[in-house]
Coordinates of C-alpha atoms in Angstrom, one line a residue:
X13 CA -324.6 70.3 125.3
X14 CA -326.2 73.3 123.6
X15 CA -330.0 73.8 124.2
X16 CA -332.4 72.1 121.7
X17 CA -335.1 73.8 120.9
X18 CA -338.4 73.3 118.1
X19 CA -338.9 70.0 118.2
X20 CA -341.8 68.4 116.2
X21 CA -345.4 67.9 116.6
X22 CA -345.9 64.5 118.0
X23 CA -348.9 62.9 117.0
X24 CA -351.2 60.5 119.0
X25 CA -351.4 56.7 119.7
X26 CA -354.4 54.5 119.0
X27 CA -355.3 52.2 122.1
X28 CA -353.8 48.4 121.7
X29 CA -355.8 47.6 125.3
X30 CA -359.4 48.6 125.1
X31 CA -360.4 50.0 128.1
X32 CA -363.7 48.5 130.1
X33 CA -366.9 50.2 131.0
X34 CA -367.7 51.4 134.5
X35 CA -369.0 49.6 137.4
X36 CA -372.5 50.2 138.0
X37 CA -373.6 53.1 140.6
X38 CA -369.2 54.0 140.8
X39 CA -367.9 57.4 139.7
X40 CA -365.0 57.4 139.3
X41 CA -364.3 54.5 137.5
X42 CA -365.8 55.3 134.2
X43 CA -362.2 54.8 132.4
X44 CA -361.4 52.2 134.4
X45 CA -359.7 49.1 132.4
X46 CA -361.3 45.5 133.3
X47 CA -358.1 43.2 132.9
X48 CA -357.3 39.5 134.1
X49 CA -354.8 39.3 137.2
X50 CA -352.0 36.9 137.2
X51 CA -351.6 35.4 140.3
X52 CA -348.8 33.0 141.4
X53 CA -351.3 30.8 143.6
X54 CA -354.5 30.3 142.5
X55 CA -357.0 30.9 139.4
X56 CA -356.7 34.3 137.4
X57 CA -358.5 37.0 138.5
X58 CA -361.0 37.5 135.5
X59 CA -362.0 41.3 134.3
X60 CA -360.5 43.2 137.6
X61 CA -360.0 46.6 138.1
X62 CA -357.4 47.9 139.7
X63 CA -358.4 49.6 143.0
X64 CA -355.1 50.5 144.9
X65 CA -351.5 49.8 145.1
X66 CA -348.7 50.3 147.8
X67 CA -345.2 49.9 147.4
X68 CA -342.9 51.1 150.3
X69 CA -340.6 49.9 153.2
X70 CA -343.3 48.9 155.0
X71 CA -346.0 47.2 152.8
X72 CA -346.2 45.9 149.0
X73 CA -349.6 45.1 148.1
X74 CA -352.5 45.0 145.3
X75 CA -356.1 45.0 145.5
X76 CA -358.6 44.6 142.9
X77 CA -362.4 44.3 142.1
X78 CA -364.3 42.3 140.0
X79 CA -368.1 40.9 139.7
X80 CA -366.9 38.2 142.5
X81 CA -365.8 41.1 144.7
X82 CA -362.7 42.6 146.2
X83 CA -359.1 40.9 146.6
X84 CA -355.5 42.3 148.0
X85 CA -352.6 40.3 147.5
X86 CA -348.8 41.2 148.6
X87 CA -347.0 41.9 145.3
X88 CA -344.8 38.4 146.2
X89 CA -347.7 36.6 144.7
X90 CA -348.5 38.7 141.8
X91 CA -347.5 38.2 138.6
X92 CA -349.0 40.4 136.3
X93 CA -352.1 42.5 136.4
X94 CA -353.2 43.3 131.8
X95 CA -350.7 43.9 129.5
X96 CA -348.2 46.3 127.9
X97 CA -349.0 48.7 125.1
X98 CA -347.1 49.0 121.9
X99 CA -345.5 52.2 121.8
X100 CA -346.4 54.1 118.6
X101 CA -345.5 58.0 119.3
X102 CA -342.0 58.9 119.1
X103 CA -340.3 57.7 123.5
X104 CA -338.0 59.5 125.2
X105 CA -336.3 56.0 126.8
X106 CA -335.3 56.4 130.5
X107 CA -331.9 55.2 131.6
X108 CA -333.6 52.7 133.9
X109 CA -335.3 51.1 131.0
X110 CA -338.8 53.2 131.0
X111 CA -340.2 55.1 128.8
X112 CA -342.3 58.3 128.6
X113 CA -344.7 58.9 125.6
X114 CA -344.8 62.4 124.3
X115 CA -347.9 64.3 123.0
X116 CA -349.2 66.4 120.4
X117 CA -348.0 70.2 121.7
X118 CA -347.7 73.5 120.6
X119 CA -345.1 73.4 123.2
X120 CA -341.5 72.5 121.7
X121 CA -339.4 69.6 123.5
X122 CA -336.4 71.7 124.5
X123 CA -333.1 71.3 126.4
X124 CA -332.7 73.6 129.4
X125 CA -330.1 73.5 132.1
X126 CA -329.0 69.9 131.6
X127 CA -332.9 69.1 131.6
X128 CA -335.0 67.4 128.7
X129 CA -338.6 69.3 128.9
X130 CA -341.2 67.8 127.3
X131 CA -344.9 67.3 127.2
X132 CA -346.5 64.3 128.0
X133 CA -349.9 62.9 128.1
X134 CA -350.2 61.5 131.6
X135 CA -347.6 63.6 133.7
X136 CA -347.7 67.1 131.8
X137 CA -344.9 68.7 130.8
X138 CA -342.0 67.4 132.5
X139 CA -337.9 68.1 133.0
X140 CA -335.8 64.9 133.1
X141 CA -332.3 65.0 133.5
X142 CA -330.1 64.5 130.8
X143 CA -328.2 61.7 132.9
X144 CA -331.0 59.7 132.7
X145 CA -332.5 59.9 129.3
X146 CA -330.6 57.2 126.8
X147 CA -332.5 59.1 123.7
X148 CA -335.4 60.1 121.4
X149 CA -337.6 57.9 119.5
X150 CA -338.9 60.3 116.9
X151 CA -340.0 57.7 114.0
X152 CA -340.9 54.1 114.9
X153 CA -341.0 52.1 112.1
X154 CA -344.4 50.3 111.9
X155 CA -342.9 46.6 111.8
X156 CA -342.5 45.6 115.6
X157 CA -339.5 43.7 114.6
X158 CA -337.8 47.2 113.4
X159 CA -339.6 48.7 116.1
X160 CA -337.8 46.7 118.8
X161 CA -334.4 46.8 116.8
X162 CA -334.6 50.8 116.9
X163 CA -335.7 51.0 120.3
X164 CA -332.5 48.4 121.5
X165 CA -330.3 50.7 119.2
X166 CA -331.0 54.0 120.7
X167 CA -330.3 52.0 124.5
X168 CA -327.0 51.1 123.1
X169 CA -326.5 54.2 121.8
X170 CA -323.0 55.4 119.9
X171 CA -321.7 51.7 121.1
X172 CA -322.9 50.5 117.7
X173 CA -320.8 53.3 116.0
X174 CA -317.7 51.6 117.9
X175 CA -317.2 55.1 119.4
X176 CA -317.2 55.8 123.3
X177 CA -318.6 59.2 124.4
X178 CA -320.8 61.0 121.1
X179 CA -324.7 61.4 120.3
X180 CA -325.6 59.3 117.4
X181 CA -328.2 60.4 114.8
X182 CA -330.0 57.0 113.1
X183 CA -331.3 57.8 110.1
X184 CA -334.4 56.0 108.6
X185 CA -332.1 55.1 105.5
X186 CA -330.2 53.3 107.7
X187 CA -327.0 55.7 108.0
X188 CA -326.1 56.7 111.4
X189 CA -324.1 60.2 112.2
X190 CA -321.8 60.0 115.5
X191 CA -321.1 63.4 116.9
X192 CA -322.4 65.9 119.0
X193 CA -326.0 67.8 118.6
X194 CA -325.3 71.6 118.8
X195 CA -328.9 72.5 118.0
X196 CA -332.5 71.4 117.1
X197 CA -335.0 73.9 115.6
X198 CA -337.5 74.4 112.9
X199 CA -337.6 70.6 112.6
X200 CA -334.2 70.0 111.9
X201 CA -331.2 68.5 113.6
X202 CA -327.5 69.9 113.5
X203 CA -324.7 68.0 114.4
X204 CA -321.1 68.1 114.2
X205 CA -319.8 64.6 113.3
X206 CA -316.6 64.1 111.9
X207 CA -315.2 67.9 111.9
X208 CA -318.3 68.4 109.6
X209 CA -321.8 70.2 110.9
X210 CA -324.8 68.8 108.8
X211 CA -328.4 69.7 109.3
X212 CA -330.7 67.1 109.1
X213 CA -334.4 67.3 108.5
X214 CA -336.6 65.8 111.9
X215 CA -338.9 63.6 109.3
X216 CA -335.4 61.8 108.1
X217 CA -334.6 60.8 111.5
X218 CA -335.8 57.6 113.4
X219 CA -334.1 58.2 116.5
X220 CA -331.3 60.2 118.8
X221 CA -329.2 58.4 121.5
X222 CA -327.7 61.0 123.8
X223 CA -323.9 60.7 124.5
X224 CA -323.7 57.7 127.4
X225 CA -321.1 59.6 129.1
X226 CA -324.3 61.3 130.9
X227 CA -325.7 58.9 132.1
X228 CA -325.4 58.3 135.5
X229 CA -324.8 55.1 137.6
X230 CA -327.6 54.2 138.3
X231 CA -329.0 53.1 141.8
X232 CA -332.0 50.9 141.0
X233 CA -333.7 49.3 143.6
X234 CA -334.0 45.5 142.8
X235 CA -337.6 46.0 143.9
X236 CA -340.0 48.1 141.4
X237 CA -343.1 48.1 139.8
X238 CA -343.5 48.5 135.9
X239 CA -346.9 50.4 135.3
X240 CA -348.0 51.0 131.9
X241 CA -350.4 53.3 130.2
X242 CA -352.6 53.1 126.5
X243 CA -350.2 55.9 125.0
X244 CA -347.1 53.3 125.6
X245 CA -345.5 55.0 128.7
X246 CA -343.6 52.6 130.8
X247 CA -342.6 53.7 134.8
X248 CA -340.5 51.3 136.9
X249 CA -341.4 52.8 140.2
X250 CA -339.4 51.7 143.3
X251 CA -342.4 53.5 145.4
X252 CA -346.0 53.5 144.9
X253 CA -349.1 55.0 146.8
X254 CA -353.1 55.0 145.5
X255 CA -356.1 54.9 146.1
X256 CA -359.2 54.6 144.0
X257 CA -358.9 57.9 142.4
X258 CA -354.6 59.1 142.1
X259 CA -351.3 57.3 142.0
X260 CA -348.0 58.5 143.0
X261 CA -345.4 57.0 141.7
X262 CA -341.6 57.8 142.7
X263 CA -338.8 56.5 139.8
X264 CA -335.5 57.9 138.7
X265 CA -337.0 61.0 138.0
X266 CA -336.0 63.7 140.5
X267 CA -340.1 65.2 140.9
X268 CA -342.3 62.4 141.7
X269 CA -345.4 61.5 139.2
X270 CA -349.0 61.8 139.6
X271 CA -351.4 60.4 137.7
X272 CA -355.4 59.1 138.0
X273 CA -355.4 55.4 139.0
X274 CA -358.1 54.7 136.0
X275 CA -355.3 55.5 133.6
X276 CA -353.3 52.4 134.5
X277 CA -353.5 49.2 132.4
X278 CA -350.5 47.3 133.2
X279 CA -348.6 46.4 136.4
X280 CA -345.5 43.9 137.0
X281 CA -343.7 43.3 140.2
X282 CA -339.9 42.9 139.4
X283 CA -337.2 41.7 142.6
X284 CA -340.4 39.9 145.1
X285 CA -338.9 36.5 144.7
X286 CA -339.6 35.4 141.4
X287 CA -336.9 34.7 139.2
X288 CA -337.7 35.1 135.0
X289 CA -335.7 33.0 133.3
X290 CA -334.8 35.4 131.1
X291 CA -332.7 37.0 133.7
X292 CA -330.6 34.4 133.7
X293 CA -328.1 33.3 131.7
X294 CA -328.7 29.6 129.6
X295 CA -326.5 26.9 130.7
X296 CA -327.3 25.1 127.5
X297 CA -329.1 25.8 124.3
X298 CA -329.4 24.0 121.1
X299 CA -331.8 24.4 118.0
X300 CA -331.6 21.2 115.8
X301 CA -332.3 22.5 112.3
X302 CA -335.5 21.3 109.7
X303 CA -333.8 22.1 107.1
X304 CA -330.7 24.8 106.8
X305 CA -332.0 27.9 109.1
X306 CA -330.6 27.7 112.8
X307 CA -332.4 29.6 115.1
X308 CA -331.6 30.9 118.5
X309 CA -333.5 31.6 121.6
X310 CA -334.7 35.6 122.5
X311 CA -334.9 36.9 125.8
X312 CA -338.2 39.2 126.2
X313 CA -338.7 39.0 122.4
X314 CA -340.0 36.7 120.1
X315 CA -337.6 34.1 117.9
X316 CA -337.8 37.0 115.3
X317 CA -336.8 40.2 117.7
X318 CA -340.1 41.7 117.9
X319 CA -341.9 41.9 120.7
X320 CA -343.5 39.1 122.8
X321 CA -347.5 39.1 121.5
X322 CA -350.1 36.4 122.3
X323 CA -353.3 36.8 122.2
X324 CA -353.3 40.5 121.7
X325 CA -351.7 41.1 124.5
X326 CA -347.6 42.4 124.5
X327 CA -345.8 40.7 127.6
X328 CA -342.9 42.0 128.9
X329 CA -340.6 38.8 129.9
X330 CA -340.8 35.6 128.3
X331 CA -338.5 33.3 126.3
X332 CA -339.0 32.9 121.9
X333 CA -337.9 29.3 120.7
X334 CA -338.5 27.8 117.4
X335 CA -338.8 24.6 117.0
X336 CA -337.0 22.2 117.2
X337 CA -335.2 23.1 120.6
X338 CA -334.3 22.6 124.2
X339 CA -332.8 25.3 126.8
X340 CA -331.6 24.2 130.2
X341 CA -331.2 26.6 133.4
X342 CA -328.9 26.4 136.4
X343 CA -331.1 27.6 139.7
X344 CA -329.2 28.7 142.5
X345 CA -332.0 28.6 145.4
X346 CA -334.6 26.6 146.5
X347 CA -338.3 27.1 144.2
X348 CA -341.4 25.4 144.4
X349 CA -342.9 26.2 141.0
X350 CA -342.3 26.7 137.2
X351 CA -344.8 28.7 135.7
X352 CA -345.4 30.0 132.4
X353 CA -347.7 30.2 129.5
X354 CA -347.3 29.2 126.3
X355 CA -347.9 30.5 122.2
X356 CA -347.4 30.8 119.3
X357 CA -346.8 34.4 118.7
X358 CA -349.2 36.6 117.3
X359 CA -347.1 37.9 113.9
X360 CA -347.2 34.3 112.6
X361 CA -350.8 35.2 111.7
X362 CA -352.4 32.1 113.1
X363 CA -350.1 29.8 112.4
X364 CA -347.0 27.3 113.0
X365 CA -347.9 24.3 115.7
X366 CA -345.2 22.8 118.4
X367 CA -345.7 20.2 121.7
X368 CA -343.5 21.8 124.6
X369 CA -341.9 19.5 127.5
X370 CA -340.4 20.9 131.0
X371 CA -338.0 18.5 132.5
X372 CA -336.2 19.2 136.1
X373 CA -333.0 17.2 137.3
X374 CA -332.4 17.2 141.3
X375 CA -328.5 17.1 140.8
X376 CA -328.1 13.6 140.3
X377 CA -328.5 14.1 136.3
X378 CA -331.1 11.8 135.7
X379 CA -334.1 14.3 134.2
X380 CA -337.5 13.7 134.9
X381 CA -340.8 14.5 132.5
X382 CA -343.0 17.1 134.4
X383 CA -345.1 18.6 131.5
X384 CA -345.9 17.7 128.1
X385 CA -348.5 20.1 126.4
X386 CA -350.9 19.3 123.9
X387 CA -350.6 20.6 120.4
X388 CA -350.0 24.5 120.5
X389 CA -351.4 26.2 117.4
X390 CA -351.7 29.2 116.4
X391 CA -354.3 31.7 117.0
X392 CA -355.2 29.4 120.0
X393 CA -355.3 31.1 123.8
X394 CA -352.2 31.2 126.0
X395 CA -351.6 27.3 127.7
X396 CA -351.0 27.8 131.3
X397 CA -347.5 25.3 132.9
X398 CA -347.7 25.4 136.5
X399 CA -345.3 22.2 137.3
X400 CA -343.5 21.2 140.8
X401 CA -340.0 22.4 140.9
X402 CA -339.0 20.6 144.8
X403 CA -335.4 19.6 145.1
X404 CA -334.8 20.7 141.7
X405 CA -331.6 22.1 140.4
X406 CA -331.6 22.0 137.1
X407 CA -334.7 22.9 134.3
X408 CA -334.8 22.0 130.7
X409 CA -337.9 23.5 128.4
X410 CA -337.9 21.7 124.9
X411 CA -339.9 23.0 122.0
X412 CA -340.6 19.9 119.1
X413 CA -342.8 20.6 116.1
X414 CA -346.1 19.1 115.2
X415 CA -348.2 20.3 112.3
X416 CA -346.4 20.3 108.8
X417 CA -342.3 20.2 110.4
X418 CA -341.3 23.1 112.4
X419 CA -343.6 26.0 109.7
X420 CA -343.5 29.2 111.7
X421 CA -343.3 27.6 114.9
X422 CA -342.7 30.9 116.9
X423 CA -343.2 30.1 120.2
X424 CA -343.1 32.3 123.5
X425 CA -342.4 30.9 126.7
X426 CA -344.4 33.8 128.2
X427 CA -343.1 35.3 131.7
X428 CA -341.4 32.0 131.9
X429 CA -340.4 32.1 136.0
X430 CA -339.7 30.0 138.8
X431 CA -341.1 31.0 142.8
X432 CA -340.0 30.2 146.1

């Protein structure tokens, strides 16, 4: 592919996680963020900061710091330590799923050697392979429904065009133009598509997805660590080293990444033993209509497409239901809890009420009640299900409405799992 060169001005994000103030009598830690830890065992962690984290072959753990004091925990019983941050500057989306925010630079993104180079806020200026970028993100719509849809689009890449090996232009009309890129500069875009090259302006395009002939097979380790940052960038590192003041982090990228430990607000564990439902595929579904609109179940999304919100906090895996319905799981393996918390998502603007259920069956078919939850409104604070799964085989979560029939009743199954 021909070099790229003068790519626009990005411009920057506003915060969706306020950050916390410092400890008392602590440099250091003047940026760092006071967030709840998730445990698997045991109450939340309340307003923590994040003092270290290791991730190799030898040792997985997390420690953090609150008024109660210090606590480390191996990353098997850590669910989630603050939340992710919407993205709102044009991504560059990472083969492996990440994403890397750019930043406002004099400095143009440009194609060199095979290499993307661009200028990020927490890593610098950067060179990532083009066999592991999927594509560009240059205008996010300001809908988060839209926002997800582009975002999935650009993963997907010239697939949606029905083609097999081209870079596909999505316009913000809605037109997309599958072909190859033979240049970027002075804020336009050419690309030959159909025997025909057009030059289109950067402010009419919403994103790029590279041609997925590029990408690589990847080799991703089933264990990594999503860390977030406020400007929306999103690393799944399969190593990680800190200490109170730098993390290292070791991805897909070919250089390893550096960053101050203060900067992080999010972390997830992926591939330590617990299973998200949403990994798995359904071995039943069905949405019982109110009136004449069927619904179906999202996996990391709400029951709309846009992203999973409660609370002001995004998650990152979860189920989206609307009411009335019931989704039933096959577990291969032996667990010992179901966990999850429960809203109604945040873009219903307060509103829409359901009861949820959880029932288990051993194998013999005969399902057992384990949970029934009070009335779930919304606006209200996440409802914690922590339910015995022994002997279990089977798990059925039904959503019914409440409040005036099944209005907006949006609700998230949020990081919906089971554990050993």
């Amino acid at each position: 592919m021909n070099t790229l060169s003068h790519f626009r001005r990005f411009v920057a994000i506003a915060l969706l996680v306020p950050l916390g103030t410092a400890w008392a009598g602590e440099p250091g830690w003047a940026q760092a963020a006071r967030l709840d830890v998730v445990r698997v065992d045991g109450e939340p962690i309340k307003a923590a900061t994040l003092q270290s984290i290791t991730l190799t072959e030898d040792e997985s753990t997390a420690s953090f710091r609150n008024e109660q004091g210090d606590t480390t925990m191996p990353l098997t019983r850590l669910v989630r330590w603050g939340h992710v941050a919407s993205p709102q500057v044009p991504l560059l989306l990472l083969a492996d799923g990440g994403r890397l925010a750019a930043t406002e630079t004099l400095q143009p993104l440009r194609i060199e050697e095979d290499q993307l180079r661009a200028d990020t806020a927490m890593f610098g200026e950067l060179a990532v392979p083009l066999e592991m970028l999927r594509g560009v993100a240059l205008n996010l719509p300001v809908d988060p429904r839209r926002r997800r849809a582009l975002l999935e689009s650009i993963q997907q890449g010239d697939q949606q065009a029905g083609n097999i090996s081209t870079d596909l232009l999505m316009l913000r009309n809605g037109d997309e133009l599958a072909g190859t890129i033979i240049g970027w500069e002075d804020d336009a875009i050419e690309i030959v598509a159909a025997g025909r090259t057009s030059r289109i302006e950067v402010e009419q395009v919403a994103g790029v997805s590279f041609n997925p002939a590029l990408t690589q097979k990847l080799d991703v380790s089933p264990r990594r660590v999503a860390v977030g940052f406020a400007d929306g960038t999103l690393i799944l590192s399969q190593r990680l080293s800190a200490d109170r003041n730098d993390l290292q982090l070791a991805s897909l990228l070919p250089s390893g990444l550096s960053v101050k430990l203060d900067k992080v607000i999010f972390l997830q564990p992926f591939g330590f033993g617990t299973v998200y439902l949403s990994e798995l595929e359904a071995a039943g579904y069905k949405h019982v209509p109110f009136l004449d609109l069927d619904w179906d179940y999202r996996r990391d999304a709400n029951v709309t497409g846009g992203p999973l919100v409660a609370g002001g906090g995004q998650y990152l895996k979860g189920l989206g239901m609307h009411s009335p319905a019931r989704i039933t799981y096959r577990l291969e393996g032996e667990f010992s809890r179901f966990q999850a918390s429960l809203a109604i998502d945040d873009s219903t603007d307060n509103r829409g009420s359901v009861i949820c259920r959880v029932y288990i069956d051993d194998g013999s078919g005969a399902w057992k009640p384990v949970f029934t939850s009070n009335v779930i409104r919304g606006g209200q604070s996440p409802t914690a299900v922590d339910v015995d799964m022994s002997g279990a085989r089977q798990i059925s979560l039904l959503v019914d409405h409440a409040d005036r029939g099944d209005q907006l009743d949006h609700l998230n199954w949020l990081d919906a799992r089971v554990v050993p």
